[in-house]
XYZ file of C-alpha atoms in Angstrom:
503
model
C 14.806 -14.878 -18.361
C 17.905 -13.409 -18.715
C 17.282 -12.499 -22.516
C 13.834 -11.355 -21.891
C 15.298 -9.134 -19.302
C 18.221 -7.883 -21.895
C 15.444 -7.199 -24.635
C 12.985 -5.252 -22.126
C 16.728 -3.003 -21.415
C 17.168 -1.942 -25.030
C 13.554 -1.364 -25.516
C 13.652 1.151 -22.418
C 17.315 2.323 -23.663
C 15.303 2.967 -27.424
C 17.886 0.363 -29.192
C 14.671 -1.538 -30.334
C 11.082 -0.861 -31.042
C 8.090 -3.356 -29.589
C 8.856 -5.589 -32.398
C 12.535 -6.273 -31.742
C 13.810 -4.385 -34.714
C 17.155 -2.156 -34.411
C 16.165 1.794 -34.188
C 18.535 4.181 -35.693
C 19.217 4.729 -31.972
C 20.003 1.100 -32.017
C 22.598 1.417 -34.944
C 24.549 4.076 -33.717
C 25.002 2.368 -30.346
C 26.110 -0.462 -32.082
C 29.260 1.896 -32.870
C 30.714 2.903 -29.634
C 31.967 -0.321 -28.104
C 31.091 0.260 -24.864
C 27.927 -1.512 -22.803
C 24.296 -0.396 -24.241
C 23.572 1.820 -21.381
C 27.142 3.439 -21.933
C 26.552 3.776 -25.356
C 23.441 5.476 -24.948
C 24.298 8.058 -22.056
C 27.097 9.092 -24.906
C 24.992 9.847 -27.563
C 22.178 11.394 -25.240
C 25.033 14.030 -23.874
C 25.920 14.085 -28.041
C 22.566 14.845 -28.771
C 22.459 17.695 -25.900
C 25.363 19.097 -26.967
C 27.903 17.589 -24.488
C 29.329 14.808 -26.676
C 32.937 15.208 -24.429
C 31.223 15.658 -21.104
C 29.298 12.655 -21.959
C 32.834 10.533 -23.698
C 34.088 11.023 -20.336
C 31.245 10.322 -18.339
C 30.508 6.888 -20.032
C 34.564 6.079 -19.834
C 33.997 6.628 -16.215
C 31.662 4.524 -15.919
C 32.907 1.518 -18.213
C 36.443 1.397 -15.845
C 37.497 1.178 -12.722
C 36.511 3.514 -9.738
C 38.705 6.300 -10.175
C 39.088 7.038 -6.184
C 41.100 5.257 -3.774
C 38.285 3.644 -1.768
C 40.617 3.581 1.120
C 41.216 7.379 0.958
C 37.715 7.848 1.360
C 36.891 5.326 4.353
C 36.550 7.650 7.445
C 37.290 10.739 5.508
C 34.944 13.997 5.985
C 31.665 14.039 4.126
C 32.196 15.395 0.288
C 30.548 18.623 -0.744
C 27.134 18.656 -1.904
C 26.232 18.101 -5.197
C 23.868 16.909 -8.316
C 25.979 14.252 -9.598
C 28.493 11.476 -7.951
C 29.427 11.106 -11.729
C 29.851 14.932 -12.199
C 32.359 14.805 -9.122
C 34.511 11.927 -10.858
C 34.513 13.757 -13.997
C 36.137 16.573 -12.461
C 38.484 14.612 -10.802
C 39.277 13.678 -13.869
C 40.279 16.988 -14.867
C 42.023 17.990 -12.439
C 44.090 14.968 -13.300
C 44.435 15.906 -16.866
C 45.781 19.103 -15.616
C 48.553 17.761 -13.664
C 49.488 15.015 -16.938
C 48.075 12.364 -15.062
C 51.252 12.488 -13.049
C 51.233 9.239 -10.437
C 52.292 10.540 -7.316
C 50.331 13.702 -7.525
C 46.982 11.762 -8.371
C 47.663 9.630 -5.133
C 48.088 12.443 -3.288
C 44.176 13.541 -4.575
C 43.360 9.994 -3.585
C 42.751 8.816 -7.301
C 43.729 5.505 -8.727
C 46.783 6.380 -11.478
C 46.202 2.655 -12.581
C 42.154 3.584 -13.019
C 42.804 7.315 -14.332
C 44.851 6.265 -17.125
C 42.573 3.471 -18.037
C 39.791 6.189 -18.354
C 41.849 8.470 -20.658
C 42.000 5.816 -22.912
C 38.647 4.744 -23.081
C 37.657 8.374 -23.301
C 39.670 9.301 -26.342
C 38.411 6.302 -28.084
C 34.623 7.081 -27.692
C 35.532 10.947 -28.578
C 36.812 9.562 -31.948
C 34.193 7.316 -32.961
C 31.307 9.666 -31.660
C 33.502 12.278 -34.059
C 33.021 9.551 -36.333
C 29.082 9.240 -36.513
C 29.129 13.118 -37.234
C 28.500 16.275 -35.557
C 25.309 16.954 -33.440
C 24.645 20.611 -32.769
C 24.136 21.926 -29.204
C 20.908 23.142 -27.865
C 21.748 27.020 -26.882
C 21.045 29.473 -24.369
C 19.609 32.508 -24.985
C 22.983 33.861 -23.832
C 24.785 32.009 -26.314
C 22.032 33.481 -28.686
C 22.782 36.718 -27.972
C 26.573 36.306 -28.312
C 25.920 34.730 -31.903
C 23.744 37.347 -33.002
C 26.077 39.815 -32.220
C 29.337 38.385 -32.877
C 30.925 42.692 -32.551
C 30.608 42.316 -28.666
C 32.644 39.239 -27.887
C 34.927 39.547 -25.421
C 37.484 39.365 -28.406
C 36.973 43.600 -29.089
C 37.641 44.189 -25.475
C 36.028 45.730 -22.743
C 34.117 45.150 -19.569
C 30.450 44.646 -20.954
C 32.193 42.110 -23.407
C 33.823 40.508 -20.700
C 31.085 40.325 -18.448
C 28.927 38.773 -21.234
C 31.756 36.228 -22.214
C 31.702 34.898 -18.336
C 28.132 34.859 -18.414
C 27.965 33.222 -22.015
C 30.792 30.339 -19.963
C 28.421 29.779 -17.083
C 25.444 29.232 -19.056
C 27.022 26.233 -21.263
C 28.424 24.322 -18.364
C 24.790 24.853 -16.463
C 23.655 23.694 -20.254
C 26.463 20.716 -20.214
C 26.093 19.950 -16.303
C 21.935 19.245 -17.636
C 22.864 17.205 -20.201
C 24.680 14.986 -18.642
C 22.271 15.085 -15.985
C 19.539 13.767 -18.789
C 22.281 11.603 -19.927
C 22.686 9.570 -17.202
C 19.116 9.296 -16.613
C 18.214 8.521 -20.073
C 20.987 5.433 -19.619
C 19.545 4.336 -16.549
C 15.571 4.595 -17.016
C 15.008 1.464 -14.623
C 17.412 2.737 -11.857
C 15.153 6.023 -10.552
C 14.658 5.942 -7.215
C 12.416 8.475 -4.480
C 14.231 9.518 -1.041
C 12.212 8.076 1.720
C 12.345 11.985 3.341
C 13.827 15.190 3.123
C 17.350 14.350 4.119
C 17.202 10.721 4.627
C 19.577 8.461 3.443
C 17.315 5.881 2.122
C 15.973 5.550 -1.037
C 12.681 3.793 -2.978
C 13.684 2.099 -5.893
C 11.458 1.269 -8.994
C 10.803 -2.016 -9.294
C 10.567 -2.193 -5.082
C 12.966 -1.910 -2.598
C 15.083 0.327 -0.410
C 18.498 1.543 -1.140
C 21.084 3.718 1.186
C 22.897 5.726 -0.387
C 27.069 5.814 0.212
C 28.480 8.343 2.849
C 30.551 9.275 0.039
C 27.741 10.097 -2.507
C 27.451 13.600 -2.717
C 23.503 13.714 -3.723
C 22.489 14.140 -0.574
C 19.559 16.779 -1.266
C 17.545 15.901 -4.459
C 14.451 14.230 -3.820
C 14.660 11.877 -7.130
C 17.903 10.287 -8.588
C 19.111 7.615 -10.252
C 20.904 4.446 -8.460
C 23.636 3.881 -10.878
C 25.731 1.717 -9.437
C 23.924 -0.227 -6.324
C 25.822 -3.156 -4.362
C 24.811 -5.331 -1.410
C 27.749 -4.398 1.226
C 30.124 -7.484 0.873
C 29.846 -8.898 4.944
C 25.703 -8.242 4.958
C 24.165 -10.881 3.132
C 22.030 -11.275 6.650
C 20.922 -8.546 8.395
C 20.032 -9.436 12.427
C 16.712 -10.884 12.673
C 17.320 -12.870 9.230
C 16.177 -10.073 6.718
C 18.354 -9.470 3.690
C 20.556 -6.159 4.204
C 19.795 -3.083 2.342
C 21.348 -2.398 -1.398
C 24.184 0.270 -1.334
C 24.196 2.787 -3.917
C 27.481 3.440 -4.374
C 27.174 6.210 -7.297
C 24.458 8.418 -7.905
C 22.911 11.312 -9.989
C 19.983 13.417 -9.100
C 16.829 13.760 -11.651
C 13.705 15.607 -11.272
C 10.105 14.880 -12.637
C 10.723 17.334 -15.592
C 13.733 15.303 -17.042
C 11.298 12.047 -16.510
C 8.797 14.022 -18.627
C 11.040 15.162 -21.579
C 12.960 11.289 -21.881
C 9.713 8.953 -20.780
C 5.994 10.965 -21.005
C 4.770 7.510 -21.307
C 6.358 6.338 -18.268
C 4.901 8.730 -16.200
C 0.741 9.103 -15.431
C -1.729 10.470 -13.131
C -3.877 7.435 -11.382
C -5.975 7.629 -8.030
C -5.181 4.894 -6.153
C -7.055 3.299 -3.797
C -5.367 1.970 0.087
C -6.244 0.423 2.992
C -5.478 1.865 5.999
C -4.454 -0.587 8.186
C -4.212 1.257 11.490
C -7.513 3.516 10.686
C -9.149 0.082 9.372
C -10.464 2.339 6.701
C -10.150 2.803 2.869
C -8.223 6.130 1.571
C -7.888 7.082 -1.734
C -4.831 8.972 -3.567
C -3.981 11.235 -6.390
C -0.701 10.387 -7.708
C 1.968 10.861 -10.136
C 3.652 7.448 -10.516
C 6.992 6.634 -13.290
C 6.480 2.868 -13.612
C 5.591 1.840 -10.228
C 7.446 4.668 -8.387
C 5.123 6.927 -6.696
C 6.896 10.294 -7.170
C 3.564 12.149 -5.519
C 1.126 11.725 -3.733
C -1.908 13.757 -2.316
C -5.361 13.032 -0.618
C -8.193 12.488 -3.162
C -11.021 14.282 -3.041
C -13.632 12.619 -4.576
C -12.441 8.878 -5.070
C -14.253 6.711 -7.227
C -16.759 5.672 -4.938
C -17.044 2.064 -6.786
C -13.193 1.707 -6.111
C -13.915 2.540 -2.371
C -16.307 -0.143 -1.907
C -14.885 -2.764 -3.407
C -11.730 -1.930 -1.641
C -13.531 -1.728 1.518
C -15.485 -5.336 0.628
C -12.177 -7.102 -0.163
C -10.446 -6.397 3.255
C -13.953 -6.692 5.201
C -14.808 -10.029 3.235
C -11.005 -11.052 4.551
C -12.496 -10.750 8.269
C -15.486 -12.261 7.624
C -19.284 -10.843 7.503
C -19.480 -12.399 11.543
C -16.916 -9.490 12.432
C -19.271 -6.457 11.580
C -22.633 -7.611 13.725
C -23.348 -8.342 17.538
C -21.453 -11.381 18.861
C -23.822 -14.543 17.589
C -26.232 -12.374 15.779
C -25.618 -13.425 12.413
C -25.858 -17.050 13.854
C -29.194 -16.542 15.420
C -30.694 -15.187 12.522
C -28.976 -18.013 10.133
C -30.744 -20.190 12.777
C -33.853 -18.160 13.163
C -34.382 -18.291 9.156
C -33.548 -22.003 8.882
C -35.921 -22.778 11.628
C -39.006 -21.086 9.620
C -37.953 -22.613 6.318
C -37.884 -26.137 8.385
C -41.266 -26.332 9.275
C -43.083 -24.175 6.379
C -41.276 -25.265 2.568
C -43.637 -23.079 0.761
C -43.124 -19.377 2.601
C -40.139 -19.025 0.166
C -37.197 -19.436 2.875
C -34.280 -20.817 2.576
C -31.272 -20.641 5.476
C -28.458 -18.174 4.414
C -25.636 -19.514 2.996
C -22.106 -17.889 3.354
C -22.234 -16.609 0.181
C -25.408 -14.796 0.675
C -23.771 -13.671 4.200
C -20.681 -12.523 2.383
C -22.838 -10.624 -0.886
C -25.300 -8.941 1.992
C -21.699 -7.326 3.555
C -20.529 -6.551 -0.001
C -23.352 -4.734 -0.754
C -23.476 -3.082 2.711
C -20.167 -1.561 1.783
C -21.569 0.886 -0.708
C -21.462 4.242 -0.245
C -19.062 3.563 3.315
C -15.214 3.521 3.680
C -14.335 2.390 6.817
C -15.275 -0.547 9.460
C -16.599 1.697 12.009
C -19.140 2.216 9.311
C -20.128 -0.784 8.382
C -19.923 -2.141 11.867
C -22.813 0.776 13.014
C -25.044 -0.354 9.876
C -26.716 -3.328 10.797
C -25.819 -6.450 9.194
C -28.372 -8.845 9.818
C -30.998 -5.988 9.385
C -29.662 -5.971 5.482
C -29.934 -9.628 5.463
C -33.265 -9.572 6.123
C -33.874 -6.509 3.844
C -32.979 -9.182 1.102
C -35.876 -11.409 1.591
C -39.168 -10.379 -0.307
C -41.883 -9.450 1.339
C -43.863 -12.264 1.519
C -41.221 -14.532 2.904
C -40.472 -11.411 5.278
C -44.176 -11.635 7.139
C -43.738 -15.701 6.867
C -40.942 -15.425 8.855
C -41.882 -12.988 11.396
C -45.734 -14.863 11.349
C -43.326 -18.567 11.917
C -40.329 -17.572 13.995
C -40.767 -13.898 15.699
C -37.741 -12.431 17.306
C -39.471 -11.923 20.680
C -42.232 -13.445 22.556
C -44.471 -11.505 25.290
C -45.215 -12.892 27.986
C -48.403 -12.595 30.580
C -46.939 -9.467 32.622
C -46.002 -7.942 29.776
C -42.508 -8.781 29.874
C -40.592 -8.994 26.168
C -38.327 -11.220 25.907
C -36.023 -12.530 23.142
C -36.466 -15.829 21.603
C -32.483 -17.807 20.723
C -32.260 -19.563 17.859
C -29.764 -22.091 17.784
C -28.506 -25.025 14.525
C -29.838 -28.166 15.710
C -31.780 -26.797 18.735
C -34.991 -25.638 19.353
C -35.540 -22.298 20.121
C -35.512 -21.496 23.489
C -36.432 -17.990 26.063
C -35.123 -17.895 29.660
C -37.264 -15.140 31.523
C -37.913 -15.813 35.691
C -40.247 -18.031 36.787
C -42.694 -15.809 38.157
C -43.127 -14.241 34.451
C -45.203 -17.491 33.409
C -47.715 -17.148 36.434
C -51.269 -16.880 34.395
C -49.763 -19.576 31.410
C -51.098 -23.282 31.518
C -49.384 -23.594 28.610
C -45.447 -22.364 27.178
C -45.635 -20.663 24.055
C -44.735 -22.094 20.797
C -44.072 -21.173 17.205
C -44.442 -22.111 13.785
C -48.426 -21.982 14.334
C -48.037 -23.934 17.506
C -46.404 -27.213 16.079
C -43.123 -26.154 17.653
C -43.256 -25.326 21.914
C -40.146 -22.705 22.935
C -38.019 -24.708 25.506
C -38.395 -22.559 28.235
C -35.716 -22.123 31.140
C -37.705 -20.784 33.886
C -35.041 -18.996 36.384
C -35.274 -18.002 39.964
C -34.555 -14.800 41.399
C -30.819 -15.388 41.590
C -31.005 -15.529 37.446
C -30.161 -19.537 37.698
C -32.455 -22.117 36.163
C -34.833 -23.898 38.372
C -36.122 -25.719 35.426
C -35.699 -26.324 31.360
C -39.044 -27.770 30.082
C -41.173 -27.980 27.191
C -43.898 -29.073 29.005
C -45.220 -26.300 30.979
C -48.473 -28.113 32.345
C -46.473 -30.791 33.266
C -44.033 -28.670 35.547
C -46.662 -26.788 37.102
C -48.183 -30.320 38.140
C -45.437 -32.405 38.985
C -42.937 -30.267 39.961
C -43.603 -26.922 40.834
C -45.154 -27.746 44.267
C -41.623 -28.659 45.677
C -39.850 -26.185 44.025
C -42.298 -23.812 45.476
C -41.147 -24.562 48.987
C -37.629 -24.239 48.597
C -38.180 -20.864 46.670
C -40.286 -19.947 49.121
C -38.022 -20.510 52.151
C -35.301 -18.819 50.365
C -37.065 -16.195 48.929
C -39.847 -14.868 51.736
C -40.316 -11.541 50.164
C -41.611 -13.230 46.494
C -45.040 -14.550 45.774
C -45.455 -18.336 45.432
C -49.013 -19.036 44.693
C -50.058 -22.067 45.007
C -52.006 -22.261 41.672
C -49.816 -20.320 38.783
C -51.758 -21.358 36.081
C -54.286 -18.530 37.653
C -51.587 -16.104 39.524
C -51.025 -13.104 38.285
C -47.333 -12.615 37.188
C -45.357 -9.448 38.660
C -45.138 -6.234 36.626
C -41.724 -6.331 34.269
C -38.944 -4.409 35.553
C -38.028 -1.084 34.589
């Protein structure tokens, strides 16, 4: 692992090409005896035309913190700025410009020990970048102007000259400060990292993850920047609750999305990507500019891929199961209902549902919808049966109707149960004029009928309708009776007529 993981480094650092073989990248790192991601921040700031800057940067970076960490524990917040590297290399100046005297760089809270240690490494990666030959600066059109004109330096004199000079001075350290900038990020490709929000402290790292970055950093504005050197706080290997505690970054450098562009175009892409919404239970799409895995943008689509959408939509519905997006037990019933045809006619072409053909029926519900609401509001078992052809269709409505009418015109649903016979509950008074129950499957299969009383509770469960009406009903007719005076209890309800269905 660890040598995969070393190889996949220099490929991203450009030491080696996708077969393994040393790029002339590769051999002039092999020069500067410094780490690989050293060595190439050097000759990137080389390249740009800051081959001292970038000495010094990469020297920095190969020693010891420069600052007294205990200096800075409790001390005010530092300034703002781009780089925590660009800070330390001017620290390191103004050390040079005091001779790296001891006492004076304790008073600016620097390390002597560390400083010195830096100037040497420094001055040895100035002489063998010196070594590998000279790399000319990009310019500024300032610096353009100066060389063009070479009469107007600030050598002749004079206040335009002047002027120009300054200006010529502030455009090559914005030009070196850039460099470096691309540098660092060019030496660090796998470190980028996205602030959670405008002004938060936390960062998203590539590869996953969240960062915080050190009260001492001073990038505390740039939306993208590069975790150089990230730590888990020594004392927070546990975090309460048991989660691991948050990386912290202890130096950092800000990038933007145009340096990702001019080091890694191939890095970086344009994909719509499709979410679930947890909360919303519903599928969003977005447009987004991603480096790696590192969303660096991200806006509402428009017009997602609608194929995306449903399949997106399927996987998290097919995760709660078709059962969720119908009426409690209708699936069931109609499972039941389909079985019970199939049962007692082979040849009308049924067959039971299994939970495949439940879970394909919700797949292909989900087309053209995005959200549960939606799928909840377009009937399931309705596209179940929409599945069956026609012929097996009118068998099973001809075999197993939903609904049975009864003699007063009441309509009333028949259940369908596995391993029970369908059965309707309706009240007793409803099957005045029947001397028989209904039945189904051509008559072969009588409903088990729960005749209620007017208090909704059964009186009676029977197949047998005849039967009760003979054997039973005339007792049960005269405790209905004496409990409920104001109902009709004919004495002969094979030839009553039933009350009119409620309203």
């Amino acid at each position: 692992v660890a040598v995969a993981t070393a190889r996949a480094l220099l490929l991203r650092l450009g030491a080696v090409d996708a077969r393994g073989d040393v790029t002339e990248m590769g051999r002039r790192m092999l020069r500067l005896p410094v780490h690989p991601r050293l060595a190439r921040l050097a000759l990137e700031a080389a390249a740009r035309g800051a081959a001292e800057g970038g000495a010094l940067v990469a020297a920095i970076l190969g020693e010891r913190d420069l600052r007294d960490r205990r200096a800075l524990d409790g001390g005010a917040l530092p300034p703002t700025g781009p780089s925590d590297l660009l800070e330390l290399a001017h620290a390191f100046e103004e050390a040079a410009r005091v001779r790296f005297a001891p006492e004076r760089l304790r008073r600016m809270g620097l390390n002597p020990a560390a400083v010195q240690a830096v100037e040497r490494s420094r001055r040895q990666l100035q002489r063998t970048l010196r070594s590998l030959g000279p790399t000319a600066p990009p310019t500024s059109a300032a610096t353009d102007q100066v060389a063009a004109h070479p009469e107007r330096s600030a050598a002749e004199g004079g206040a335009e000259s002047r002027d120009a000079a300054s200006a010529v001075e502030r455009s090559r350290e914005t030009l070196e400060e850039h460099a470096l900038l691309l540098a660092t990020l060019a030496a660090y490709p796998d470190r980028v990292a996205r602030r959670r929000s405008s002004g938060s402290d936390e960062v998203v790292l590539v590869g996953g993850g969240s960062a915080r970055l050190d009260p001492a950093s001073v990038v505390r504005e740039a939306a993208l920047l590069v975790a150089i050197d990230a730590e888990e706080r020594r004392g927070e290997r546990r975090a309460p609750g048991g989660r691991a505690a948050e990386a912290r970054v202890r130096l950092a450098s800000a990038a933007t999305e145009e340096m990702l562009l001019d080091l890694f175009p191939e890095a970086l892409r344009y994909d719509v990507a499709v979410q679930w919404n947890a909360a919303a239970e519903r599928v969003e799409a977005a447009e987004r500019l991603v480096y790696d895995d590192l969303v660096l943008e991200e806006t509402r689509a428009a017009r997602p891929d609608p194929e995306k959408v449903a399949a997106r939509l399927a996987a998290e519905a097919l995760a709660r199961g078709p059962r969720a997006f119908a009426p409690e037990g209708a699936l069931d019933r109609l499972v039941a209902r389909i079985g019970f045809a199939a049962q007692h006619a082979p040849d009308a072409g049924l067959a039971a549902p299994s939970e495949e053909e439940l879970a394909a029926a919700l797949r292909d519900l989900c087309a053209g919808r995005r959200s549960f609401a939606e799928l909840r509001e377009a009937d399931l078992p309705g596209a179940l049966l929409a599945r069956l052809d026609p012929r097996a269709r009118a068998g099973l409505e001809r075999l197993a109707p939903e609904r049975v009418t009864l003699p007063g015109g009441r309509s009333t649903r028949i259940h369908y149960e596995a391993g029970k016979p369908p059965w309707i509950e309706s009240r007793l008074q409803d099957f005045f004029g029947l001397a028989q129950g209904p039945a189904l499957a051509g008559g072969k299969a009588p409903l088990v009928l729960h005749l209620l009383a007017p208090n909704q509770r059964a009186v009676q469960v029977t197949t047998d309708l005849a039967g009760f009406w003979e054997r039973h009903y005339p007792s049960i007719r005269r405790e209905l009776a004496r409990r409920y005076p104001r109902h009709a209890w004919p004495e002969d309800p094979r030839n009553a007529s039933p009350p009119a269905p409620r309203r």
